[in-house]
Coordinates of C-alpha atoms in Angstrom, one line a residue:
Chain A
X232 CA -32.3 -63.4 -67.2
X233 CA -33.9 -60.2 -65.9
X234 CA -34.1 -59.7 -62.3
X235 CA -36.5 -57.6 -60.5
X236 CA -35.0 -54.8 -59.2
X237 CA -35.9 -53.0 -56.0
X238 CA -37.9 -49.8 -56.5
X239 CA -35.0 -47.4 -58.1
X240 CA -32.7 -49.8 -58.2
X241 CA -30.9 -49.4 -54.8
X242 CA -31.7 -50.7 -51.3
X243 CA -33.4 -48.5 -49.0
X244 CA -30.0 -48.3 -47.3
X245 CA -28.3 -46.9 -50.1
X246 CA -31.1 -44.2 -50.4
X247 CA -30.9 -43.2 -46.9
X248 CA -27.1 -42.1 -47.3
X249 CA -27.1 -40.7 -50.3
X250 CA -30.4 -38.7 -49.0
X251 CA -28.4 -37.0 -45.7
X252 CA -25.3 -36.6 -48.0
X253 CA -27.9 -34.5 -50.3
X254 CA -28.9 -33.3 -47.0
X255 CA -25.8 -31.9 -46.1
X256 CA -25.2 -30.5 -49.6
X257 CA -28.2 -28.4 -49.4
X258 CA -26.8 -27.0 -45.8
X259 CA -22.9 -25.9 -47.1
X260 CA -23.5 -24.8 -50.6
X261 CA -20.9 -25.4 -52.9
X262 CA -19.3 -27.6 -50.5
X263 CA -18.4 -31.4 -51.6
X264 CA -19.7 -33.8 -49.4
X265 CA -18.2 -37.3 -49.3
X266 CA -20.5 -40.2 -49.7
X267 CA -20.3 -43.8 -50.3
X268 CA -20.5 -43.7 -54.0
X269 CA -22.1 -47.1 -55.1
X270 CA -21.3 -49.7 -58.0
X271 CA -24.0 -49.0 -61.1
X272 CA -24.9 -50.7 -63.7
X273 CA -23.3 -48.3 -65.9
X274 CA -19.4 -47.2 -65.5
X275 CA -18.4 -44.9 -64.0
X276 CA -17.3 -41.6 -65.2
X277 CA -20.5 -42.0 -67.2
X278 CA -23.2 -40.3 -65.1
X279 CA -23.0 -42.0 -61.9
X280 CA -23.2 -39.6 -59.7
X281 CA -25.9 -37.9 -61.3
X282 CA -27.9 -41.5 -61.9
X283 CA -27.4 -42.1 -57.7
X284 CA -28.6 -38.6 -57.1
X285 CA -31.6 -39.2 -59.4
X286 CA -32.5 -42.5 -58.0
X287 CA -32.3 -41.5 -54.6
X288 CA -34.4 -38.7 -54.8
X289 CA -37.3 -40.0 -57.4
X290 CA -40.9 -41.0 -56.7
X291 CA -43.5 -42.3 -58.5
X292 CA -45.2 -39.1 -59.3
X293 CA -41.7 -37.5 -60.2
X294 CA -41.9 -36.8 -64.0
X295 CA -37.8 -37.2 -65.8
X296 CA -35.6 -35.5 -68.1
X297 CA -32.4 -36.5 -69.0
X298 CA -30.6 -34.4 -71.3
X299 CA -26.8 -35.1 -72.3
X300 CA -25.1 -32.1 -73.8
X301 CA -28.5 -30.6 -74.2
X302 CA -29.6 -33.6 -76.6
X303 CA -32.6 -35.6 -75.3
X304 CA -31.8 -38.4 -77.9
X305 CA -28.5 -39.2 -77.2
X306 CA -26.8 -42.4 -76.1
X307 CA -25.8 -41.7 -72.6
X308 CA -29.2 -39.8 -72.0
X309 CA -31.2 -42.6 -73.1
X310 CA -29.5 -45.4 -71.2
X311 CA -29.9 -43.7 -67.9
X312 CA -33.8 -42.5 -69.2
X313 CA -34.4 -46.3 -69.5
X314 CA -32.7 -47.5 -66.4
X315 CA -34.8 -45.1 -64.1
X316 CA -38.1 -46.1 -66.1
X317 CA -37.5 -49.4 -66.2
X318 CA -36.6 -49.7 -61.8
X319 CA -39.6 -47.3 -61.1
X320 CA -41.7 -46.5 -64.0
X321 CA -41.6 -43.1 -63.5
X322 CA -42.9 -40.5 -66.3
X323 CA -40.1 -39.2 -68.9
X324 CA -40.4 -36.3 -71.1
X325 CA -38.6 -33.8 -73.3
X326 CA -40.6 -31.1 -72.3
X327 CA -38.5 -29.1 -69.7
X328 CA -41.5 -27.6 -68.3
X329 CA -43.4 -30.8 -67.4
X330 CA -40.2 -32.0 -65.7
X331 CA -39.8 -32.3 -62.0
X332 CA -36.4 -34.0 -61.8
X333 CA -34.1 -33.1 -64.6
X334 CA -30.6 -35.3 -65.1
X335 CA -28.7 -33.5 -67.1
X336 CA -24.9 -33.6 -68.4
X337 CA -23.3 -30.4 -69.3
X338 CA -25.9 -28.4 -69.8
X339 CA -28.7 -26.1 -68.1
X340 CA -31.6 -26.1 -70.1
X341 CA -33.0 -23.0 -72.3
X342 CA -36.3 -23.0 -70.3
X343 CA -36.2 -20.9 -67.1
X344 CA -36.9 -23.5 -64.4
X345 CA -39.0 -23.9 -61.8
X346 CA -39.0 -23.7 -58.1
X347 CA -40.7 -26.9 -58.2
X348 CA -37.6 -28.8 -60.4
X349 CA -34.9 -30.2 -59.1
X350 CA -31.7 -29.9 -61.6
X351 CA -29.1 -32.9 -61.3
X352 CA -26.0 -32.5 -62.9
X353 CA -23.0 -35.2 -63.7
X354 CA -19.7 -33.8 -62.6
X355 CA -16.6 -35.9 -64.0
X356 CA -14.3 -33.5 -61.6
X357 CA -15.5 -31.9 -58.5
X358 CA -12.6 -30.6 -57.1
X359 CA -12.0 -27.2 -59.0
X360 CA -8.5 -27.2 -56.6
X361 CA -7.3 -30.7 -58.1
X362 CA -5.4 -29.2 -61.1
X363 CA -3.2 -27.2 -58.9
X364 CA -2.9 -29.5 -55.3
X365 CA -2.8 -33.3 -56.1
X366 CA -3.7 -34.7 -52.7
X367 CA -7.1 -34.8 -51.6
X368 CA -6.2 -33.6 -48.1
X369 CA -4.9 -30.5 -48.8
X370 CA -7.5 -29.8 -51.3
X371 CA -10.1 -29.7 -48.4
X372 CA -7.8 -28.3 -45.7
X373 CA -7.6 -25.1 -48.5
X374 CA -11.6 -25.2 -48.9
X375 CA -11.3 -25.4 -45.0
X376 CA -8.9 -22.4 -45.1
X377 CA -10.9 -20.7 -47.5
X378 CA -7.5 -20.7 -49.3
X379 CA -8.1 -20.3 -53.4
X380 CA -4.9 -18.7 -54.8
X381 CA -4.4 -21.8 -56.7
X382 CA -7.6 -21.1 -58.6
X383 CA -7.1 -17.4 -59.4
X384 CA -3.4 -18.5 -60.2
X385 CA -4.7 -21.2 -62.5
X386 CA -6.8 -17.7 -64.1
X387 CA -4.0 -15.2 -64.1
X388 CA -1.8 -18.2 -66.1
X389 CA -4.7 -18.1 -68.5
X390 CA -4.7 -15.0 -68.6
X391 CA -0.9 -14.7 -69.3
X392 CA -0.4 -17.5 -72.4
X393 CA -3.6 -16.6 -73.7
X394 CA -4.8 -13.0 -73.2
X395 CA -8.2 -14.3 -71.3
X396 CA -9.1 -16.9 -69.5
X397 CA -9.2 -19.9 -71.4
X398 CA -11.9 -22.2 -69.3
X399 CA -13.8 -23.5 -72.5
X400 CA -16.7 -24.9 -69.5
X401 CA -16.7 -25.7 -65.5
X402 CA -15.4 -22.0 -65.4
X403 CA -15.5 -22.0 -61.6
X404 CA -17.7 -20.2 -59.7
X405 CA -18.1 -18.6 -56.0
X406 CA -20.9 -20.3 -53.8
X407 CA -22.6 -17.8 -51.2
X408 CA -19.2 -15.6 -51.4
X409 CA -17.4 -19.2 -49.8
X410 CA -16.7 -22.0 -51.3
X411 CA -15.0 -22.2 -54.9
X412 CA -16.7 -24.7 -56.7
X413 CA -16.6 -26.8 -60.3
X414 CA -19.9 -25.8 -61.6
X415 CA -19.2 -29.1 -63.9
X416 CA -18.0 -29.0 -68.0
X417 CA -21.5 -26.6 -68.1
X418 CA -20.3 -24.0 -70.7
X419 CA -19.3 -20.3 -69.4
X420 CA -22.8 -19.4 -71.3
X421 CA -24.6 -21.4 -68.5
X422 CA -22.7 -20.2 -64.7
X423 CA -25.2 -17.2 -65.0
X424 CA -28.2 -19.6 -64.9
X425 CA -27.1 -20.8 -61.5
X426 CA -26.8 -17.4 -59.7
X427 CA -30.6 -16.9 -57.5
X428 CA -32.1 -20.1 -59.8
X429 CA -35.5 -20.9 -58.6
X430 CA -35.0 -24.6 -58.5
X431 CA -32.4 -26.7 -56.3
X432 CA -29.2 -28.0 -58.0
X433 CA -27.4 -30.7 -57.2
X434 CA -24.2 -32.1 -58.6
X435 CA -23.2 -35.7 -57.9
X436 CA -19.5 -37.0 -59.0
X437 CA -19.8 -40.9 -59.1
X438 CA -16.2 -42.0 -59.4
X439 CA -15.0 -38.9 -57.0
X440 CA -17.7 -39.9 -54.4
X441 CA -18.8 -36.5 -53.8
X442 CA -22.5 -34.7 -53.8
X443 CA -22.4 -30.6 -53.7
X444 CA -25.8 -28.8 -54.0
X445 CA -26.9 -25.0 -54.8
X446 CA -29.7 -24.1 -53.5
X447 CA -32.5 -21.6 -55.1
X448 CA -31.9 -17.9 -54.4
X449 CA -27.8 -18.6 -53.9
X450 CA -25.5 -16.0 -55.0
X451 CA -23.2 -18.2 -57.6
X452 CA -20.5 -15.8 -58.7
X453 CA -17.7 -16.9 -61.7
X454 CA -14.3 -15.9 -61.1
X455 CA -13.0 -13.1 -62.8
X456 CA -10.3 -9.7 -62.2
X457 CA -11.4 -6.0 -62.3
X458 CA -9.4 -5.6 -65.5
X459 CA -10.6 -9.0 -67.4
X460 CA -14.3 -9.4 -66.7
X461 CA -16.3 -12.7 -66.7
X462 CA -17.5 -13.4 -70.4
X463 CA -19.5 -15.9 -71.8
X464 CA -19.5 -17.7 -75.5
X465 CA -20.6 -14.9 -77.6
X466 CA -22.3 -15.9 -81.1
X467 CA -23.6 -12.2 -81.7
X468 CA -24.7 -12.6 -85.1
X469 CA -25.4 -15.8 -85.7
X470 CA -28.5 -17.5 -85.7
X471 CA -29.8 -21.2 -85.3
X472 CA -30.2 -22.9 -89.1
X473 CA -33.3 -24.7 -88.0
X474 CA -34.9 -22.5 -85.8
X475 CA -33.7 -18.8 -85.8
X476 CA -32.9 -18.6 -82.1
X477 CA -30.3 -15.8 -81.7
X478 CA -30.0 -15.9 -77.6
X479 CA -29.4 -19.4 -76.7
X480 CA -26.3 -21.3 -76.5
X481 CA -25.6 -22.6 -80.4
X482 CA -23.2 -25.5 -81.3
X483 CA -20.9 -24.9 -84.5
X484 CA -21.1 -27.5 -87.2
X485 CA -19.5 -27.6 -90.5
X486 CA -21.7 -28.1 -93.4
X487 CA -20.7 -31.3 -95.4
X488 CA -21.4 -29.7 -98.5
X489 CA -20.6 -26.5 -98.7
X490 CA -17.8 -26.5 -96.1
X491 CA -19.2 -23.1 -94.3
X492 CA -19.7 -22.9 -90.2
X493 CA -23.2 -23.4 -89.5
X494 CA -24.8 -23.0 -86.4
X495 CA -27.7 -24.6 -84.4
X496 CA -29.2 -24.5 -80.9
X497 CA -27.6 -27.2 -78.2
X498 CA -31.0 -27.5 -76.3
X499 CA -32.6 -29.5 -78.6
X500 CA -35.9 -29.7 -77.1
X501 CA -36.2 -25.8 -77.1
X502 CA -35.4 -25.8 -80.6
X503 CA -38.2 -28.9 -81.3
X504 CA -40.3 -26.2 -79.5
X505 CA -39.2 -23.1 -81.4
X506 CA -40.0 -25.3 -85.1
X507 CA -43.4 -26.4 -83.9
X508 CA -44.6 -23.1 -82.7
X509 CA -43.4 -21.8 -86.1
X510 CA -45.6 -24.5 -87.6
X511 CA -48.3 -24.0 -85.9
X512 CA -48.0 -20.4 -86.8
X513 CA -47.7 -20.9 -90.3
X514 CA -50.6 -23.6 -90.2
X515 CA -52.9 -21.3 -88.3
X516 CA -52.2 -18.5 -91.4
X517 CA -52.7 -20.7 -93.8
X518 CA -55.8 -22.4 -93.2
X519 CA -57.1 -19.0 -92.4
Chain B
X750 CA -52.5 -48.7 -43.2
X751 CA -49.0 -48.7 -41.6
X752 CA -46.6 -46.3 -43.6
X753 CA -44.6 -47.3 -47.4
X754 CA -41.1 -47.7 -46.4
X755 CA -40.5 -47.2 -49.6
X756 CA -42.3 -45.0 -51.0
X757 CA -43.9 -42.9 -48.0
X758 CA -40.3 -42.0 -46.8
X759 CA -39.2 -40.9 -50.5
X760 CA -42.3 -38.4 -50.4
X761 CA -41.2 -37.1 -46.3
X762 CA -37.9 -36.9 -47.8
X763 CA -38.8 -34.4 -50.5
X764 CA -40.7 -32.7 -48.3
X765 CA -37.8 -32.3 -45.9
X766 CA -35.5 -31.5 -49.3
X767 CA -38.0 -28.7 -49.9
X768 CA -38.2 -27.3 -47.2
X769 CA -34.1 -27.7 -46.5
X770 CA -33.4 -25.7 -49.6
X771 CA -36.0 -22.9 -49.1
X772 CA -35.7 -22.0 -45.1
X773 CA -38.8 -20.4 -43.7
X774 CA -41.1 -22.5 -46.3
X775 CA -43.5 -25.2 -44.1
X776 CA -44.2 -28.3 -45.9
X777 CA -47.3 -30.7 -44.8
X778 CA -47.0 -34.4 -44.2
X779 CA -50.2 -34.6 -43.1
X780 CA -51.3 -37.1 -45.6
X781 CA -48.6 -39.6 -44.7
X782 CA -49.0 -38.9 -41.1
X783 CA -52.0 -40.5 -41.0
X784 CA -50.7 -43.3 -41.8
X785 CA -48.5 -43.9 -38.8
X786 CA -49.7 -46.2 -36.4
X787 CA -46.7 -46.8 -34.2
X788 CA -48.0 -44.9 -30.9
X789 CA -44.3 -43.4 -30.3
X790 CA -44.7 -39.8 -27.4
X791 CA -43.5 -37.9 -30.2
X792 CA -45.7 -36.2 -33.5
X793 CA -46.3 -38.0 -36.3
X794 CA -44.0 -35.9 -38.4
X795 CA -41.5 -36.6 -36.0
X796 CA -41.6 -40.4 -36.5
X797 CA -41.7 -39.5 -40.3
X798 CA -38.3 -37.6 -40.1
X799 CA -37.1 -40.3 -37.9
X800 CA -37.8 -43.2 -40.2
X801 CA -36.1 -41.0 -43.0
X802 CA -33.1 -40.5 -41.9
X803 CA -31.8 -42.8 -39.8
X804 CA -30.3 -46.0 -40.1
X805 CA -27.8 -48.1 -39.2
X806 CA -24.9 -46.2 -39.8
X807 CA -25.9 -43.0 -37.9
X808 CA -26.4 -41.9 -34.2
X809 CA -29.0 -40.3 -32.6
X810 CA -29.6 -38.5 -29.2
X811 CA -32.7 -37.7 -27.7
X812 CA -33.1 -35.0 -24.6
X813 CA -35.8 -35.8 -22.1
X814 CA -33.8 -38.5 -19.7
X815 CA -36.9 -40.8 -19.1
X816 CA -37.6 -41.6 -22.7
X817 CA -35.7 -45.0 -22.5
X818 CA -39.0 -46.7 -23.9
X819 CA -39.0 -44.2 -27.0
X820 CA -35.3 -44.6 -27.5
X821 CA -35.8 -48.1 -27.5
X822 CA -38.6 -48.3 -29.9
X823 CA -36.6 -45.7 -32.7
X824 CA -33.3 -48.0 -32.2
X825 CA -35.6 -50.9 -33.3
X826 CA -37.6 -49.1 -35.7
X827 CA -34.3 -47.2 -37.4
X828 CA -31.7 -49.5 -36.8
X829 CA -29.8 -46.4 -35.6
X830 CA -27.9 -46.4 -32.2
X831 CA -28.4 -43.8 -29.3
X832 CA -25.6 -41.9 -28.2
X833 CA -24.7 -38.9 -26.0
X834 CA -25.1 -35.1 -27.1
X835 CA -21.5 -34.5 -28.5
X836 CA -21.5 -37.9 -30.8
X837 CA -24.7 -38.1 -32.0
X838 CA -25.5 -37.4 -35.7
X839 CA -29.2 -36.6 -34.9
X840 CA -30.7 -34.9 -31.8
X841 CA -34.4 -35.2 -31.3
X842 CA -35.8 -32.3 -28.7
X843 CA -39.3 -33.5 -27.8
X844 CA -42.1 -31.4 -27.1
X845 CA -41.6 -30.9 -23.8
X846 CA -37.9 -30.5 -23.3
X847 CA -36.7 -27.8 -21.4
X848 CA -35.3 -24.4 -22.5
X849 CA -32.1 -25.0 -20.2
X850 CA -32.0 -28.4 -21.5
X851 CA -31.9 -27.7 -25.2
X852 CA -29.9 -24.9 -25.2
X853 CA -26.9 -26.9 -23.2
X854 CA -27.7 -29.4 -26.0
X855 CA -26.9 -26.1 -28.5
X856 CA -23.7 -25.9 -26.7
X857 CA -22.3 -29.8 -26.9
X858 CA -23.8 -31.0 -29.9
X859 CA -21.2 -31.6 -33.0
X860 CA -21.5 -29.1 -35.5
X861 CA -18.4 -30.1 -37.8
X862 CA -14.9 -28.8 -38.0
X863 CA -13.6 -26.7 -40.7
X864 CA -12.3 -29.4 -43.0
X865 CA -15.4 -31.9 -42.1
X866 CA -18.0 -29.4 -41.9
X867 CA -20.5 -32.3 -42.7
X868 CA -19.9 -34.3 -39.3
X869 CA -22.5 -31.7 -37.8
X870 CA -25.5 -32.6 -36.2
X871 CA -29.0 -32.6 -37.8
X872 CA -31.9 -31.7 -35.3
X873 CA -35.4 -32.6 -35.5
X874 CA -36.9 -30.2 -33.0
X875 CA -40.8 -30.1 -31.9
X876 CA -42.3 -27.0 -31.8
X877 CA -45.4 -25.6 -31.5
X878 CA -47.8 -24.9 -34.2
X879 CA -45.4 -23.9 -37.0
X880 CA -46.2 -20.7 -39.2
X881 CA -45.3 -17.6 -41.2
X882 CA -46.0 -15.1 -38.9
X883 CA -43.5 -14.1 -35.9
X884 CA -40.6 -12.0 -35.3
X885 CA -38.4 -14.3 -36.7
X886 CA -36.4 -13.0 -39.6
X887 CA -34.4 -15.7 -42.4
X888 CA -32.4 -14.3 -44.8
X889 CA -29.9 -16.3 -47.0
X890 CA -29.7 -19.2 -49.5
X891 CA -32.7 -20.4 -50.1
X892 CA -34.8 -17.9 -49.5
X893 CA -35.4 -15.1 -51.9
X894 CA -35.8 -11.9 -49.7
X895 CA -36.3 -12.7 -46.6
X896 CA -38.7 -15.0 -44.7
X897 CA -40.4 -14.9 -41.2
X898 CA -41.1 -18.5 -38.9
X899 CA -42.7 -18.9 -35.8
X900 CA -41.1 -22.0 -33.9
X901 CA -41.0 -22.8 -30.0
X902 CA -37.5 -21.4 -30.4
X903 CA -37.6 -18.2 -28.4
X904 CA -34.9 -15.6 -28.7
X905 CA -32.2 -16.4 -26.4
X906 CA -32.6 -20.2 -28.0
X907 CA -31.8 -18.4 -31.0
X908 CA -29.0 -16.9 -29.9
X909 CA -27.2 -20.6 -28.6
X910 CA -28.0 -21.4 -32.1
X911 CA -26.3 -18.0 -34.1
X912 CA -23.4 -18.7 -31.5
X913 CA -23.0 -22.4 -32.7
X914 CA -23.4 -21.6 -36.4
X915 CA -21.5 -18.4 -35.8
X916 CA -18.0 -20.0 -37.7
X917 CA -19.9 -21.2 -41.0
X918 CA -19.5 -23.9 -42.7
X919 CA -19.6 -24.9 -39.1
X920 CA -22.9 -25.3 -37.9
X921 CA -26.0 -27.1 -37.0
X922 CA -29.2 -27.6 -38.8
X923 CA -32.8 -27.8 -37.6
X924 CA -35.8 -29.4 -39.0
X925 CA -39.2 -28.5 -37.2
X926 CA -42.2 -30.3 -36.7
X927 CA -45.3 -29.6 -35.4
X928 CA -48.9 -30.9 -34.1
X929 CA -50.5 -30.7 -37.3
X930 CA -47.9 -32.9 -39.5
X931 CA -45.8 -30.0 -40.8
X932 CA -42.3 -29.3 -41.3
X933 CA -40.0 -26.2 -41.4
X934 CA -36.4 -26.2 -41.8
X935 CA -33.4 -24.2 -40.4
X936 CA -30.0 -25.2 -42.3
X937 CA -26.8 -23.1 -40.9
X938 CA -26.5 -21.3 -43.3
X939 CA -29.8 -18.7 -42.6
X940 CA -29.4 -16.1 -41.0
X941 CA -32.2 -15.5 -38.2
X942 CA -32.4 -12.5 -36.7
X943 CA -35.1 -11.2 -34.0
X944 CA -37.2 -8.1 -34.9
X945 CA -38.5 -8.1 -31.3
X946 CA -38.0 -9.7 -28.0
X947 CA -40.8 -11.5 -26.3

């Protein structure tokens, strides 16, 4: 049996408290506002934060994205793609530029964006204290205290075993020089895209019942010491196998067949873009 | 045509998000505030913001002491309870509330603590005509160099309100309406300074 579902799935209700906890968000950047995190018909851990953000925010003119790990195509992208179509009938595209609300997991799209988009990210962990103070308490009593030794420590023991600091993504970041904050598992590649972004971010974690926002034109600084300096995923040399993009953030595959490290963009709407503009380079050649 | 609870309040709403985010920027509801036929002494975009954000579960306080017919009419409109300046979750300041009177509300109205800084109050203020002009300065997030707003705020209403936000996170944030249907918004964390003094 298929039921018919309110317009975006929740009750007005729901909207309404997810919509001041936004609210609030936008007001503290950086700083994780608690909210009544609801039951979805996806599990959690899965997107839900994101999926409430999106739903509570969404309109019938509002045009969607959902990327997951920069793939358009994949299964987590395309479940929540359908559930928002199917509750409001809303728009979707791949295009990042035609998109007005853009769900994404783990990734910040190629494209600039816009101040007209909205950016919503999933964030499994919010609390960029939680690996070093257990208790949720004293996790916001040290936001509260503006206390982040934990964090740097958490660097500086990186920094010790390893030589660097060995955050592979959610690297965290500085919010309007205040709050330390889990930019969630974006890749290091992506905590510059944040810093004075044209459009809104917001970050919903479902299962940790928390909403944090950064607004446009917000200084979003990653930490780093004087003497080992903030880098990001370098792949100097190496070039997309489908497309030839040098400057955007490239996955590494091994070839089945020969066994070698290839490499090829994340985003793959950008690199969709960057083949068919090749085609319809080579077409316009030809034909001349 | 009475207004879309649905859908009407999702477009005020992302007005209000737009114009949260990006202090100094006025958004129009005209459109929808034609629409409102509940003949409340407040502006249109006042009922608008209203109907947005409250409910049930949140408190509201309004200023003028002989509005007991317009409190009574947003309790049954909203669901949302009145309550006095230092509980409530939202204070309304209607257009012709006093200077005194809104800056004592500055004084006693919740504006978080350091560990809750969210349990601050959110104001919907009416002003006069709102616009881009003024000696009113933003800087901060949100806003990319800096901004200038011209609100019904006057300077030393300004000041109550840099005293109160003062100890960010803690803080209070103010969304403006006008006459003509628009909105303007104030969070904590701009900074507003005053180029000149009337």
């Amino acid at each position: 049996m298929k039921t018919n579902t309110h317009f975006a799935f929740f009750d007005e209700g729901s909207k309404k408290e997810i919509r001041r906890a936004i609210m609030k968000a936008v007001a503290i950047p950086g700083y994780q506002v608690p909210f009544a995190s609801r039951e979805m018909p996806i599990a959690r851990g899965w997107g839900t934060g994101g999926l409430q953000i999106t739903l509570s925010i969404i309109g019938k003119s509002d045009v969607l994205k959902v990327i997951d790990q920069g793939a358009d195509e994949s299964v987590n992208a395309v479940s929540i793609k359908k559930l928002v179509h199917e509750t409001t009938g809303v728009e979707l595209t791949e295009q990042t530029a035609e998109a007005s609300i853009i769900q994404s997991r783990h990734r910040i799209p190629e494209v600039p964006l816009t101040k007209d988009q909205i950016i919503v990210l999933q964030v499994p962990m919010p609390e960029p204290l939680r690996k070093v103070e257990a208790r949720e308490y004293m996790t916001k009593r040290m936001h509260s205290e503006d206390d982040y030794s934990g964090v740097w420590l958490m660097l500086f023991e990186q920094i010790m075993k390893y030589g660097k600091t060995a955050t592979s993504a959610d690297h965290p970041v500085y919010v309007n020089d205040r709050y330390v904050m889990a930019p969630s598992p974006i890749p290091r590649f992506d905590n510059g895209k944040m810093h004075q972004t044209d459009a809104l971010i917001l970050l919903g974690a479902g299962r940790e019942k928390k909403i944090y926002a950064v607004p446009p034109y917000t200084n979003v600084e990653s930490l780093a010491f004087e003497d080992y300096p903030f880098t990001v995923e370098s792949f100097e040399g190496q070039q997309c196998l489908l497309c030839g993009s040098t400057d955007v953030f490239l996955d590494e595959l091994i070839d089945k067949e020969s066994g070698k490290t290839i490499y090829q963009c994340n985003d793959t709407s950008y690199c969709m873009d960057q083949l068919n503009k090749k085609e319809e380079a080579e077409v316009q050649t030809s034909y001349a | 045509m009475a207004i879309d609870l649905v859908h009407d309040l999702q477009q005020v709403y992302r007005k209000v998000l737009h114009s949260m985010s990006r202090p100094g920027t006025i958004s129009s509801l005209s459109d929808l505030a034609e629409r409102v036929d509940m003949n409340l002494p407040c502006y249109d975009a006042t009922v608008l913001s209203a109907m947005t954000f409250l409910d049930a579960e949140v408190t509201f306080h309004i200023l003028s002491e002989d509005k007991k017919d317009l409190i009574e009419k947003i309790s049954e409109y909203t669901a949302a309870k009145f309550a006095p300046i230092n509980e409530a979750d939202f204070v309304i300041v209607l257009r012709e509330d006093s200077e005194m009177a809104i800056k004592s509300a500055i004084q006693k109205c919740k504006n978080g603590t350091l560990i809750d800084p969210q349990l601050s109050s959110t104001w919907i203020v009416e002003s006069t005509p709102l616009n881009n002009t003024g000696e009113c300065l933003l800087s901060g997030p949100g806003i990319q160099y800096t901004s200038q707003v011209n609100t019904s705020f006057n300077a030393s209403m300004w000041l109550e309100r840099n005293e109160r936000t003062k100890e960010y996170p803690l803080g209070l944030d103010l969304i403006f309406t006008d006459a003509n249907a628009q909105i303007v918004c104030i969070p904590r964390t701009t900074s507003v300074s005053m180029t000149e003094v009337r």
